[in-house]
């Protein structure tokens, strides 16, 4: 299933909904629970006092990937090239 979520508010202008796709659900969660859980995760980002448009763990992962990409200049080990998470 998929869902649209508007977690933030805008004092001026309009807000864009974020579209989520549940591709594979191993926990067999109900859509209502997943929507509420995703909405709550948008409120726990520490760099902002209000809600953000994406869940905080996604925002943290994006920031971490950016920082690693900017600061790590060493060549990767050849043994890592066979791992999916590294590709």
JSON list of N, CA and C in Angstrom, two decimals:
[
{"chain": "A", "resi": 1, "resn": "UNK", "atom": "N", "xyz": [0.84, -1.18, 0.00]},
{"chain": "A", "resi": 1, "resn": "UNK", "atom": "CA", "xyz": [0.00, 0.00, 0.00]},
{"chain": "A", "resi": 1, "resn": "UNK", "atom": "C", "xyz": [0.88, 1.23, 0.00]},
{"chain": "A", "resi": 2, "resn": "UNK", "atom": "N", "xyz": [0.29, 2.36, -0.22]},
{"chain": "A", "resi": 2, "resn": "UNK", "atom": "CA", "xyz": [1.03, 3.62, -0.17]},
{"chain": "A", "resi": 2, "resn": "UNK", "atom": "C", "xyz": [0.19, 4.63, 0.61]},
{"chain": "A", "resi": 3, "resn": "UNK", "atom": "N", "xyz": [0.84, 5.72, 1.01]},
{"chain": "A", "resi": 3, "resn": "UNK", "atom": "CA", "xyz": [0.16, 6.74, 1.80]},
{"chain": "A", "resi": 3, "resn": "UNK", "atom": "C", "xyz": [0.79, 8.09, 1.55]},
{"chain": "A", "resi": 4, "resn": "UNK", "atom": "N", "xyz": [0.01, 9.11, 1.74]},
{"chain": "A", "resi": 4, "resn": "UNK", "atom": "CA", "xyz": [0.48, 10.48, 1.71]},
{"chain": "A", "resi": 4, "resn": "UNK", "atom": "C", "xyz": [0.42, 11.02, 3.13]},
{"chain": "A", "resi": 5, "resn": "UNK", "atom": "N", "xyz": [1.43, 11.79, 3.52]},
{"chain": "A", "resi": 5, "resn": "UNK", "atom": "CA", "xyz": [1.48, 12.30, 4.88]},
{"chain": "A", "resi": 5, "resn": "UNK", "atom": "C", "xyz": [1.91, 13.76, 4.86]},
{"chain": "A", "resi": 6, "resn": "UNK", "atom": "N", "xyz": [1.18, 14.58, 5.56]},
{"chain": "A", "resi": 6, "resn": "UNK", "atom": "CA", "xyz": [1.55, 15.97, 5.78]},
{"chain": "A", "resi": 6, "resn": "UNK", "atom": "C", "xyz": [1.81, 16.11, 7.27]},
{"chain": "A", "resi": 7, "resn": "UNK", "atom": "N", "xyz": [3.07, 16.15, 7.65]},
{"chain": "A", "resi": 7, "resn": "UNK", "atom": "CA", "xyz": [3.40, 16.17, 9.07]},
{"chain": "A", "resi": 7, "resn": "UNK", "atom": "C", "xyz": [3.72, 17.56, 9.59]},
{"chain": "A", "resi": 8, "resn": "UNK", "atom": "N", "xyz": [4.05, 18.48, 8.72]},
{"chain": "A", "resi": 8, "resn": "UNK", "atom": "CA", "xyz": [4.43, 19.81, 9.17]},
{"chain": "A", "resi": 8, "resn": "UNK", "atom": "C", "xyz": [3.33, 20.80, 8.82]},
{"chain": "A", "resi": 9, "resn": "UNK", "atom": "N", "xyz": [3.41, 21.96, 9.45]},
{"chain": "A", "resi": 9, "resn": "UNK", "atom": "CA", "xyz": [2.46, 23.03, 9.12]},
{"chain": "A", "resi": 9, "resn": "UNK", "atom": "C", "xyz": [3.26, 24.22, 8.62]},
{"chain": "A", "resi": 10, "resn": "UNK", "atom": "N", "xyz": [2.61, 25.08, 7.90]},
{"chain": "A", "resi": 10, "resn": "UNK", "atom": "CA", "xyz": [3.28, 26.24, 7.35]},
{"chain": "A", "resi": 10, "resn": "UNK", "atom": "C", "xyz": [2.49, 27.50, 7.69]},
{"chain": "A", "resi": 11, "resn": "UNK", "atom": "N", "xyz": [3.10, 28.45, 8.40]},
{"chain": "A", "resi": 11, "resn": "UNK", "atom": "CA", "xyz": [2.38, 29.68, 8.70]},
{"chain": "A", "resi": 11, "resn": "UNK", "atom": "C", "xyz": [2.11, 30.51, 7.44]},
{"chain": "A", "resi": 12, "resn": "UNK", "atom": "N", "xyz": [2.99, 30.38, 6.43]},
{"chain": "A", "resi": 12, "resn": "UNK", "atom": "CA", "xyz": [2.81, 31.07, 5.16]},
{"chain": "A", "resi": 12, "resn": "UNK", "atom": "C", "xyz": [2.96, 30.05, 4.04]},
{"chain": "A", "resi": 13, "resn": "UNK", "atom": "N", "xyz": [2.22, 30.18, 3.02]},
{"chain": "A", "resi": 13, "resn": "UNK", "atom": "CA", "xyz": [2.36, 29.30, 1.87]},
{"chain": "A", "resi": 13, "resn": "UNK", "atom": "C", "xyz": [1.66, 27.97, 2.04]},
{"chain": "A", "resi": 14, "resn": "UNK", "atom": "N", "xyz": [2.13, 26.99, 1.30]},
{"chain": "A", "resi": 14, "resn": "UNK", "atom": "CA", "xyz": [1.50, 25.68, 1.33]},
{"chain": "A", "resi": 14, "resn": "UNK", "atom": "C", "xyz": [2.52, 24.62, 1.71]},
{"chain": "A", "resi": 15, "resn": "UNK", "atom": "N", "xyz": [2.03, 23.49, 2.12]},
{"chain": "A", "resi": 15, "resn": "UNK", "atom": "CA", "xyz": [2.89, 22.36, 2.49]},
{"chain": "A", "resi": 15, "resn": "UNK", "atom": "C", "xyz": [2.70, 21.27, 1.44]},
{"chain": "A", "resi": 16, "resn": "UNK", "atom": "N", "xyz": [3.75, 20.55, 1.15]},
{"chain": "A", "resi": 16, "resn": "UNK", "atom": "CA", "xyz": [3.67, 19.45, 0.20]},
{"chain": "A", "resi": 16, "resn": "UNK", "atom": "C", "xyz": [3.57, 18.13, 0.95]},
{"chain": "A", "resi": 17, "resn": "UNK", "atom": "N", "xyz": [2.64, 17.28, 0.57]},
{"chain": "A", "resi": 17, "resn": "UNK", "atom": "CA", "xyz": [2.58, 15.96, 1.22]},
{"chain": "A", "resi": 17, "resn": "UNK", "atom": "C", "xyz": [3.74, 15.09, 0.77]},
{"chain": "A", "resi": 18, "resn": "UNK", "atom": "N", "xyz": [4.17, 14.21, 1.64]},
{"chain": "A", "resi": 18, "resn": "UNK", "atom": "CA", "xyz": [5.22, 13.24, 1.31]},
{"chain": "A", "resi": 18, "resn": "UNK", "atom": "C", "xyz": [4.54, 11.92, 0.99]},
{"chain": "A", "resi": 19, "resn": "UNK", "atom": "N", "xyz": [4.96, 11.31, -0.11]},
{"chain": "A", "resi": 19, "resn": "UNK", "atom": "CA", "xyz": [4.35, 10.06, -0.57]},
{"chain": "A", "resi": 19, "resn": "UNK", "atom": "C", "xyz": [5.23, 8.89, -0.13]},
{"chain": "A", "resi": 20, "resn": "UNK", "atom": "N", "xyz": [4.64, 7.94, 0.57]},
{"chain": "A", "resi": 20, "resn": "UNK", "atom": "CA", "xyz": [5.36, 6.76, 1.06]},
{"chain": "A", "resi": 20, "resn": "UNK", "atom": "C", "xyz": [4.80, 5.51, 0.40]},
{"chain": "A", "resi": 21, "resn": "UNK", "atom": "N", "xyz": [5.69, 4.59, 0.05]},
{"chain": "A", "resi": 21, "resn": "UNK", "atom": "CA", "xyz": [5.32, 3.29, -0.50]},
{"chain": "A", "resi": 21, "resn": "UNK", "atom": "C", "xyz": [5.79, 2.21, 0.46]},
{"chain": "A", "resi": 22, "resn": "UNK", "atom": "N", "xyz": [4.90, 1.33, 0.88]},
{"chain": "A", "resi": 22, "resn": "UNK", "atom": "CA", "xyz": [5.29, 0.17, 1.68]},
{"chain": "A", "resi": 22, "resn": "UNK", "atom": "C", "xyz": [5.49, -0.97, 0.68]},
{"chain": "A", "resi": 23, "resn": "UNK", "atom": "N", "xyz": [6.75, -1.34, 0.48]},
{"chain": "A", "resi": 23, "resn": "UNK", "atom": "CA", "xyz": [7.06, -2.34, -0.53]},
{"chain": "A", "resi": 23, "resn": "UNK", "atom": "C", "xyz": [6.91, -3.74, 0.02]},
{"chain": "A", "resi": 24, "resn": "UNK", "atom": "N", "xyz": [7.44, -3.97, 1.21]},
{"chain": "A", "resi": 24, "resn": "UNK", "atom": "CA", "xyz": [7.38, -5.30, 1.81]},
{"chain": "A", "resi": 24, "resn": "UNK", "atom": "C", "xyz": [7.26, -5.13, 3.31]},
{"chain": "A", "resi": 25, "resn": "UNK", "atom": "N", "xyz": [6.20, -5.67, 3.88]},
{"chain": "A", "resi": 25, "resn": "UNK", "atom": "CA", "xyz": [5.92, -5.50, 5.30]},
{"chain": "A", "resi": 25, "resn": "UNK", "atom": "C", "xyz": [6.13, -6.84, 6.01]},
{"chain": "A", "resi": 26, "resn": "UNK", "atom": "N", "xyz": [7.27, -7.00, 6.67]},
{"chain": "A", "resi": 26, "resn": "UNK", "atom": "CA", "xyz": [7.55, -8.25, 7.37]},
{"chain": "A", "resi": 26, "resn": "UNK", "atom": "C", "xyz": [6.86, -8.32, 8.73]},
{"chain": "A", "resi": 27, "resn": "UNK", "atom": "N", "xyz": [6.45, -7.18, 9.27]},
{"chain": "A", "resi": 27, "resn": "UNK", "atom": "CA", "xyz": [5.83, -7.15, 10.60]},
{"chain": "A", "resi": 27, "resn": "UNK", "atom": "C", "xyz": [4.31, -7.27, 10.53]},
{"chain": "A", "resi": 28, "resn": "UNK", "atom": "N", "xyz": [3.74, -7.28, 9.34]},
{"chain": "A", "resi": 28, "resn": "UNK", "atom": "CA", "xyz": [2.29, -7.35, 9.17]},
{"chain": "A", "resi": 28, "resn": "UNK", "atom": "C", "xyz": [1.56, -6.28, 9.97]},
{"chain": "A", "resi": 29, "resn": "UNK", "atom": "N", "xyz": [2.04, -5.05, 9.87]},
{"chain": "A", "resi": 29, "resn": "UNK", "atom": "CA", "xyz": [1.43, -3.95, 10.60]},
{"chain": "A", "resi": 29, "resn": "UNK", "atom": "C", "xyz": [0.19, -3.44, 9.87]},
{"chain": "A", "resi": 30, "resn": "UNK", "atom": "N", "xyz": [-0.72, -2.89, 10.62]},
{"chain": "A", "resi": 30, "resn": "UNK", "atom": "CA", "xyz": [-1.92, -2.29, 10.04]},
{"chain": "A", "resi": 30, "resn": "UNK", "atom": "C", "xyz": [-1.53, -0.94, 9.44]},
{"chain": "A", "resi": 31, "resn": "UNK", "atom": "N", "xyz": [-2.14, -0.56, 8.34]},
{"chain": "A", "resi": 31, "resn": "UNK", "atom": "CA", "xyz": [-1.81, 0.73, 7.71]},
{"chain": "A", "resi": 31, "resn": "UNK", "atom": "C", "xyz": [-2.00, 1.92, 8.65]},
{"chain": "A", "resi": 32, "resn": "UNK", "atom": "N", "xyz": [-3.04, 1.89, 9.49]},
{"chain": "A", "resi": 32, "resn": "UNK", "atom": "CA", "xyz": [-3.28, 2.99, 10.42]},
{"chain": "A", "resi": 32, "resn": "UNK", "atom": "C", "xyz": [-2.14, 3.15, 11.41]},
{"chain": "A", "resi": 33, "resn": "UNK", "atom": "N", "xyz": [-1.63, 2.04, 11.93]},
{"chain": "A", "resi": 33, "resn": "UNK", "atom": "CA", "xyz": [-0.51, 2.10, 12.87]},
{"chain": "A", "resi": 33, "resn": "UNK", "atom": "C", "xyz": [0.74, 2.65, 12.18]},
{"chain": "A", "resi": 34, "resn": "UNK", "atom": "N", "xyz": [1.01, 2.19, 10.97]},
{"chain": "A", "resi": 34, "resn": "UNK", "atom": "CA", "xyz": [2.19, 2.64, 10.25]},
{"chain": "A", "resi": 34, "resn": "UNK", "atom": "C", "xyz": [2.12, 4.13, 9.93]},
{"chain": "A", "resi": 35, "resn": "UNK", "atom": "N", "xyz": [0.93, 4.62, 9.61]},
{"chain": "A", "resi": 35, "resn": "UNK", "atom": "CA", "xyz": [0.76, 6.04, 9.35]},
{"chain": "A", "resi": 35, "resn": "UNK", "atom": "C", "xyz": [1.02, 6.87, 10.61]},
{"chain": "A", "resi": 36, "resn": "UNK", "atom": "N", "xyz": [0.46, 6.43, 11.73]},
{"chain": "A", "resi": 36, "resn": "UNK", "atom": "CA", "xyz": [0.69, 7.16, 12.99]},
{"chain": "A", "resi": 36, "resn": "UNK", "atom": "C", "xyz": [2.14, 7.09, 13.43]},
{"chain": "A", "resi": 37, "resn": "UNK", "atom": "N", "xyz": [2.78, 5.94, 13.25]},
{"chain": "A", "resi": 37, "resn": "UNK", "atom": "CA", "xyz": [4.19, 5.78, 13.63]},
{"chain": "A", "resi": 37, "resn": "UNK", "atom": "C", "xyz": [5.08, 6.69, 12.78]},
{"chain": "A", "resi": 38, "resn": "UNK", "atom": "N", "xyz": [4.83, 6.72, 11.48]},
{"chain": "A", "resi": 38, "resn": "UNK", "atom": "CA", "xyz": [5.60, 7.60, 10.59]},
{"chain": "A", "resi": 38, "resn": "UNK", "atom": "C", "xyz": [5.38, 9.06, 10.95]},
{"chain": "A", "resi": 39, "resn": "UNK", "atom": "N", "xyz": [4.15, 9.41, 11.24]},
{"chain": "A", "resi": 39, "resn": "UNK", "atom": "CA", "xyz": [3.84, 10.79, 11.64]},
{"chain": "A", "resi": 39, "resn": "UNK", "atom": "C", "xyz": [4.59, 11.17, 12.92]},
{"chain": "A", "resi": 40, "resn": "UNK", "atom": "N", "xyz": [4.61, 10.27, 13.90]},
{"chain": "A", "resi": 40, "resn": "UNK", "atom": "CA", "xyz": [5.32, 10.55, 15.15]},
{"chain": "A", "resi": 40, "resn": "UNK", "atom": "C", "xyz": [6.82, 10.65, 14.96]},
{"chain": "A", "resi": 41, "resn": "UNK", "atom": "N", "xyz": [7.38, 9.87, 14.04]},
{"chain": "A", "resi": 41, "resn": "UNK", "atom": "CA", "xyz": [8.82, 9.96, 13.78]},
{"chain": "A", "resi": 41, "resn": "UNK", "atom": "C", "xyz": [9.21, 11.29, 13.14]},
{"chain": "A", "resi": 42, "resn": "UNK", "atom": "N", "xyz": [8.27, 11.97, 12.54]},
{"chain": "A", "resi": 42, "resn": "UNK", "atom": "CA", "xyz": [8.54, 13.29, 11.95]},
{"chain": "A", "resi": 42, "resn": "UNK", "atom": "C", "xyz": [8.65, 14.38, 13.01]},
{"chain": "A", "resi": 43, "resn": "UNK", "atom": "N", "xyz": [8.34, 14.06, 14.26]},
{"chain": "A", "resi": 43, "resn": "UNK", "atom": "CA", "xyz": [8.37, 15.06, 15.32]},
{"chain": "A", "resi": 43, "resn": "UNK", "atom": "C", "xyz": [9.56, 14.93, 16.26]},
{"chain": "A", "resi": 44, "resn": "UNK", "atom": "N", "xyz": [10.49, 14.03, 16.02]},
{"chain": "A", "resi": 44, "resn": "UNK", "atom": "CA", "xyz": [11.60, 13.82, 16.97]},
{"chain": "A", "resi": 44, "resn": "UNK", "atom": "C", "xyz": [12.95, 14.23, 16.42]},
{"chain": "A", "resi": 45, "resn": "UNK", "atom": "N", "xyz": [12.99, 15.09, 15.43]},
{"chain": "A", "resi": 45, "resn": "UNK", "atom": "CA", "xyz": [14.26, 15.55, 14.88]},
{"chain": "A", "resi": 45, "resn": "UNK", "atom": "C", "xyz": [14.83, 16.64, 15.78]},
{"chain": "A", "resi": 46, "resn": "UNK", "atom": "N", "xyz": [16.08, 16.47, 16.22]},
{"chain": "A", "resi": 46, "resn": "UNK", "atom": "CA", "xyz": [16.62, 17.36, 17.25]},
{"chain": "A", "resi": 46, "resn": "UNK", "atom": "C", "xyz": [17.06, 18.72, 16.73]},
{"chain": "A", "resi": 47, "resn": "UNK", "atom": "N", "xyz": [17.27, 18.89, 15.43]},
{"chain": "A", "resi": 47, "resn": "UNK", "atom": "CA", "xyz": [17.72, 20.18, 14.89]},
{"chain": "A", "resi": 47, "resn": "UNK", "atom": "C", "xyz": [16.59, 21.14, 14.57]},
{"chain": "A", "resi": 48, "resn": "UNK", "atom": "N", "xyz": [15.37, 20.76, 14.85]},
{"chain": "A", "resi": 48, "resn": "UNK", "atom": "CA", "xyz": [14.22, 21.60, 14.52]},
{"chain": "A", "resi": 48, "resn": "UNK", "atom": "C", "xyz": [13.18, 21.45, 15.61]},
{"chain": "A", "resi": 49, "resn": "UNK", "atom": "N", "xyz": [12.55, 22.54, 15.97]},
{"chain": "A", "resi": 49, "resn": "UNK", "atom": "CA", "xyz": [11.60, 22.49, 17.09]},
{"chain": "A", "resi": 49, "resn": "UNK", "atom": "C", "xyz": [10.25, 21.92, 16.71]},
{"chain": "A", "resi": 50, "resn": "UNK", "atom": "N", "xyz": [9.92, 21.93, 15.44]},
{"chain": "A", "resi": 50, "resn": "UNK", "atom": "CA", "xyz": [8.63, 21.40, 15.00]},
{"chain": "A", "resi": 50, "resn": "UNK", "atom": "C", "xyz": [8.80, 20.15, 14.17]},
{"chain": "A", "resi": 51, "resn": "UNK", "atom": "N", "xyz": [7.74, 19.70, 13.56]},
{"chain": "A", "resi": 51, "resn": "UNK", "atom": "CA", "xyz": [7.83, 18.51, 12.72]},
{"chain": "A", "resi": 51, "resn": "UNK", "atom": "C", "xyz": [8.54, 18.80, 11.40]},
{"chain": "A", "resi": 52, "resn": "UNK", "atom": "N", "xyz": [9.12, 17.76, 10.82]},
{"chain": "A", "resi": 52, "resn": "UNK", "atom": "CA", "xyz": [9.77, 17.87, 9.52]},
{"chain": "A", "resi": 52, "resn": "UNK", "atom": "C", "xyz": [9.01, 17.00, 8.53]},
{"chain": "A", "resi": 53, "resn": "UNK", "atom": "N", "xyz": [9.35, 17.11, 7.25]},
{"chain": "A", "resi": 53, "resn": "UNK", "atom": "CA", "xyz": [8.55, 16.43, 6.23]},
{"chain": "A", "resi": 53, "resn": "UNK", "atom": "C", "xyz": [8.85, 14.95, 6.10]},
{"chain": "A", "resi": 54, "resn": "UNK", "atom": "N", "xyz": [10.00, 14.50, 6.56]},
{"chain": "A", "resi": 54, "resn": "UNK", "atom": "CA", "xyz": [10.36, 13.07, 6.48]},
{"chain": "A", "resi": 54, "resn": "UNK", "atom": "C", "xyz": [10.66, 12.57, 7.89]},
{"chain": "A", "resi": 55, "resn": "UNK", "atom": "N", "xyz": [10.53, 11.27, 8.16]},
{"chain": "A", "resi": 55, "resn": "UNK", "atom": "CA", "xyz": [10.85, 10.76, 9.50]},
{"chain": "A", "resi": 55, "resn": "UNK", "atom": "C", "xyz": [12.30, 11.05, 9.88]},
{"chain": "A", "resi": 56, "resn": "UNK", "atom": "N", "xyz": [12.52, 11.29, 11.15]},
{"chain": "A", "resi": 56, "resn": "UNK", "atom": "CA", "xyz": [13.84, 11.66, 11.65]},
{"chain": "A", "resi": 56, "resn": "UNK", "atom": "C", "xyz": [14.92, 10.64, 11.30]},
{"chain": "A", "resi": 57, "resn": "UNK", "atom": "N", "xyz": [14.70, 9.32, 11.40]},
{"chain": "A", "resi": 57, "resn": "UNK", "atom": "CA", "xyz": [15.77, 8.39, 11.03]},
{"chain": "A", "resi": 57, "resn": "UNK", "atom": "C", "xyz": [16.21, 8.53, 9.57]},
{"chain": "A", "resi": 58, "resn": "UNK", "atom": "N", "xyz": [15.29, 8.87, 8.69]},
{"chain": "A", "resi": 58, "resn": "UNK", "atom": "CA", "xyz": [15.65, 9.10, 7.28]},
{"chain": "A", "resi": 58, "resn": "UNK", "atom": "C", "xyz": [16.51, 10.35, 7.15]},
{"chain": "A", "resi": 59, "resn": "UNK", "atom": "N", "xyz": [16.16, 11.38, 7.88]},
{"chain": "A", "resi": 59, "resn": "UNK", "atom": "CA", "xyz": [16.92, 12.63, 7.85]},
{"chain": "A", "resi": 59, "resn": "UNK", "atom": "C", "xyz": [18.33, 12.43, 8.42]},
{"chain": "A", "resi": 60, "resn": "UNK", "atom": "N", "xyz": [18.42, 11.67, 9.52]},
{"chain": "A", "resi": 60, "resn": "UNK", "atom": "CA", "xyz": [19.73, 11.38, 10.09]},
{"chain": "A", "resi": 60, "resn": "UNK", "atom": "C", "xyz": [20.60, 10.58, 9.12]},
{"chain": "A", "resi": 61, "resn": "UNK", "atom": "N", "xyz": [20.02, 9.59, 8.46]},
{"chain": "A", "resi": 61, "resn": "UNK", "atom": "CA", "xyz": [20.77, 8.78, 7.50]},
{"chain": "A", "resi": 61, "resn": "UNK", "atom": "C", "xyz": [21.25, 9.63, 6.33]},
{"chain": "A", "resi": 62, "resn": "UNK", "atom": "N", "xyz": [20.42, 10.55, 5.89]},
{"chain": "A", "resi": 62, "resn": "UNK", "atom": "CA", "xyz": [20.81, 11.44, 4.79]},
{"chain": "A", "resi": 62, "resn": "UNK", "atom": "C", "xyz": [21.96, 12.34, 5.21]},
{"chain": "A", "resi": 63, "resn": "UNK", "atom": "N", "xyz": [21.89, 12.91, 6.40]},
{"chain": "A", "resi": 63, "resn": "UNK", "atom": "CA", "xyz": [22.96, 13.77, 6.89]},
{"chain": "A", "resi": 63, "resn": "UNK", "atom": "C", "xyz": [24.27, 13.00, 7.07]},
{"chain": "A", "resi": 64, "resn": "UNK", "atom": "N", "xyz": [24.17, 11.78, 7.61]},
{"chain": "A", "resi": 64, "resn": "UNK", "atom": "CA", "xyz": [25.36, 10.96, 7.82]},
{"chain": "A", "resi": 64, "resn": "UNK", "atom": "C", "xyz": [26.01, 10.59, 6.49]},
{"chain": "A", "resi": 65, "resn": "UNK", "atom": "N", "xyz": [25.21, 10.19, 5.52]},
{"chain": "A", "resi": 65, "resn": "UNK", "atom": "CA", "xyz": [25.76, 9.84, 4.21]},
{"chain": "A", "resi": 65, "resn": "UNK", "atom": "C", "xyz": [26.44, 11.04, 3.56]},
{"chain": "A", "resi": 66, "resn": "UNK", "atom": "N", "xyz": [25.85, 12.22, 3.70]},
{"chain": "A", "resi": 66, "resn": "UNK", "atom": "CA", "xyz": [26.45, 13.43, 3.16]},
{"chain": "A", "resi": 66, "resn": "UNK", "atom": "C", "xyz": [27.79, 13.73, 3.83]},
{"chain": "A", "resi": 67, "resn": "UNK", "atom": "N", "xyz": [27.81, 13.66, 5.17]},
{"chain": "A", "resi": 67, "resn": "UNK", "atom": "CA", "xyz": [29.05, 13.96, 5.90]},
{"chain": "A", "resi": 67, "resn": "UNK", "atom": "C", "xyz": [30.16, 12.96, 5.57]},
{"chain": "A", "resi": 68, "resn": "UNK", "atom": "N", "xyz": [29.81, 11.69, 5.48]},
{"chain": "A", "resi": 68, "resn": "UNK", "atom": "CA", "xyz": [30.81, 10.68, 5.12]},
{"chain": "A", "resi": 68, "resn": "UNK", "atom": "C", "xyz": [31.34, 10.94, 3.71]},
{"chain": "A", "resi": 69, "resn": "UNK", "atom": "N", "xyz": [30.43, 11.23, 2.79]},
{"chain": "A", "resi": 69, "resn": "UNK", "atom": "CA", "xyz": [30.85, 11.50, 1.41]},
{"chain": "A", "resi": 69, "resn": "UNK", "atom": "C", "xyz": [31.75, 12.72, 1.29]},
{"chain": "A", "resi": 70, "resn": "UNK", "atom": "N", "xyz": [31.54, 13.71, 2.14]},
{"chain": "A", "resi": 70, "resn": "UNK", "atom": "CA", "xyz": [32.36, 14.92, 2.09]},
{"chain": "A", "resi": 70, "resn": "UNK", "atom": "C", "xyz": [33.71, 14.77, 2.78]},
{"chain": "A", "resi": 71, "resn": "UNK", "atom": "N", "xyz": [33.79, 13.93, 3.79]},
{"chain": "A", "resi": 71, "resn": "UNK", "atom": "CA", "xyz": [34.97, 13.91, 4.64]},
{"chain": "A", "resi": 71, "resn": "UNK", "atom": "C", "xyz": [35.87, 12.68, 4.50]},
{"chain": "A", "resi": 72, "resn": "UNK", "atom": "N", "xyz": [35.37, 11.59, 4.03]},
{"chain": "A", "resi": 72, "resn": "UNK", "atom": "CA", "xyz": [36.20, 10.39, 3.90]},
{"chain": "A", "resi": 72, "resn": "UNK", "atom": "C", "xyz": [36.78, 10.36, 2.49]},
{"chain": "A", "resi": 73, "resn": "UNK", "atom": "N", "xyz": [38.08, 10.51, 2.42]},
{"chain": "A", "resi": 73, "resn": "UNK", "atom": "CA", "xyz": [38.74, 10.57, 1.11]},
{"chain": "A", "resi": 73, "resn": "UNK", "atom": "C", "xyz": [39.57, 9.33, 0.82]},
{"chain": "A", "resi": 74, "resn": "UNK", "atom": "N", "xyz": [39.61, 8.38, 1.75]},
{"chain": "A", "resi": 74, "resn": "UNK", "atom": "CA", "xyz": [40.41, 7.17, 1.55]},
{"chain": "A", "resi": 74, "resn": "UNK", "atom": "C", "xyz": [39.73, 6.24, 0.56]},
{"chain": "A", "resi": 75, "resn": "UNK", "atom": "N", "xyz": [40.52, 5.45, -0.13]},
{"chain": "A", "resi": 75, "resn": "UNK", "atom": "CA", "xyz": [39.98, 4.45, -1.04]},
{"chain": "A", "resi": 75, "resn": "UNK", "atom": "C", "xyz": [39.40, 3.30, -0.23]},
{"chain": "A", "resi": 76, "resn": "UNK", "atom": "N", "xyz": [38.26, 2.77, -0.65]},
{"chain": "A", "resi": 76, "resn": "UNK", "atom": "CA", "xyz": [37.66, 1.65, 0.09]},
{"chain": "A", "resi": 76, "resn": "UNK", "atom": "C", "xyz": [38.47, 0.37, -0.08]},
{"chain": "A", "resi": 77, "resn": "UNK", "atom": "N", "xyz": [38.27, -0.52, 0.87]},
{"chain": "A", "resi": 77, "resn": "UNK", "atom": "CA", "xyz": [38.94, -1.82, 0.78]},
{"chain": "A", "resi": 77, "resn": "UNK", "atom": "C", "xyz": [38.32, -2.63, -0.36]},
{"chain": "A", "resi": 78, "resn": "UNK", "atom": "N", "xyz": [39.13, -3.36, -1.12]},
{"chain": "A", "resi": 78, "resn": "UNK", "atom": "CA", "xyz": [38.59, -4.16, -2.22]},
{"chain": "A", "resi": 78, "resn": "UNK", "atom": "C", "xyz": [37.63, -5.26, -1.74]},
{"chain": "A", "resi": 79, "resn": "UNK", "atom": "N", "xyz": [37.80, -5.74, -0.51]},
{"chain": "A", "resi": 79, "resn": "UNK", "atom": "CA", "xyz": [36.92, -6.80, -0.01]},
{"chain": "A", "resi": 79, "resn": "UNK", "atom": "C", "xyz": [35.48, -6.31, 0.21]},
{"chain": "A", "resi": 80, "resn": "UNK", "atom": "N", "xyz": [35.27, -4.99, 0.29]},
{"chain": "A", "resi": 80, "resn": "UNK", "atom": "CA", "xyz": [33.93, -4.45, 0.48]},
{"chain": "A", "resi": 80, "resn": "UNK", "atom": "C", "xyz": [33.11, -4.41, -0.81]},
{"chain": "A", "resi": 81, "resn": "UNK", "atom": "N", "xyz": [33.75, -4.59, -1.94]},
{"chain": "A", "resi": 81, "resn": "UNK", "atom": "CA", "xyz": [33.04, -4.43, -3.22]},
{"chain": "A", "resi": 81, "resn": "UNK", "atom": "C", "xyz": [31.98, -5.51, -3.46]},
{"chain": "A", "resi": 82, "resn": "UNK", "atom": "N", "xyz": [32.00, -6.59, -2.69]},
{"chain": "A", "resi": 82, "resn": "UNK", "atom": "CA", "xyz": [31.02, -7.66, -2.89]},
{"chain": "A", "resi": 82, "resn": "UNK", "atom": "C", "xyz": [29.80, -7.50, -1.99]},
{"chain": "A", "resi": 83, "resn": "UNK", "atom": "N", "xyz": [29.77, -6.52, -1.12]},
{"chain": "A", "resi": 83, "resn": "UNK", "atom": "CA", "xyz": [28.66, -6.33, -0.19]},
{"chain": "A", "resi": 83, "resn": "UNK", "atom": "C", "xyz": [27.63, -5.37, -0.77]},
{"chain": "A", "resi": 84, "resn": "UNK", "atom": "N", "xyz": [26.36, -5.76, -0.66]},
{"chain": "A", "resi": 84, "resn": "UNK", "atom": "CA", "xyz": [25.30, -4.96, -1.26]},
{"chain": "A", "resi": 84, "resn": "UNK", "atom": "C", "xyz": [25.19, -3.59, -0.61]},
{"chain": "A", "resi": 85, "resn": "UNK", "atom": "N", "xyz": [25.34, -3.49, 0.72]},
{"chain": "A", "resi": 85, "resn": "UNK", "atom": "CA", "xyz": [25.19, -2.19, 1.37]},
{"chain": "A", "resi": 85, "resn": "UNK", "atom": "C", "xyz": [26.29, -1.21, 0.96]},
{"chain": "A", "resi": 86, "resn": "UNK", "atom": "N", "xyz": [27.39, -1.72, 0.46]},
{"chain": "A", "resi": 86, "resn": "UNK", "atom": "CA", "xyz": [28.48, -0.85, 0.05]},
{"chain": "A", "resi": 86, "resn": "UNK", "atom": "C", "xyz": [28.27, -0.34, -1.38]},
{"chain": "A", "resi": 87, "resn": "UNK", "atom": "N", "xyz": [27.60, -1.13, -2.20]},
{"chain": "A", "resi": 87, "resn": "UNK", "atom": "CA", "xyz": [27.40, -0.74, -3.59]},
{"chain": "A", "resi": 87, "resn": "UNK", "atom": "C", "xyz": [26.51, 0.45, -3.66]}
]
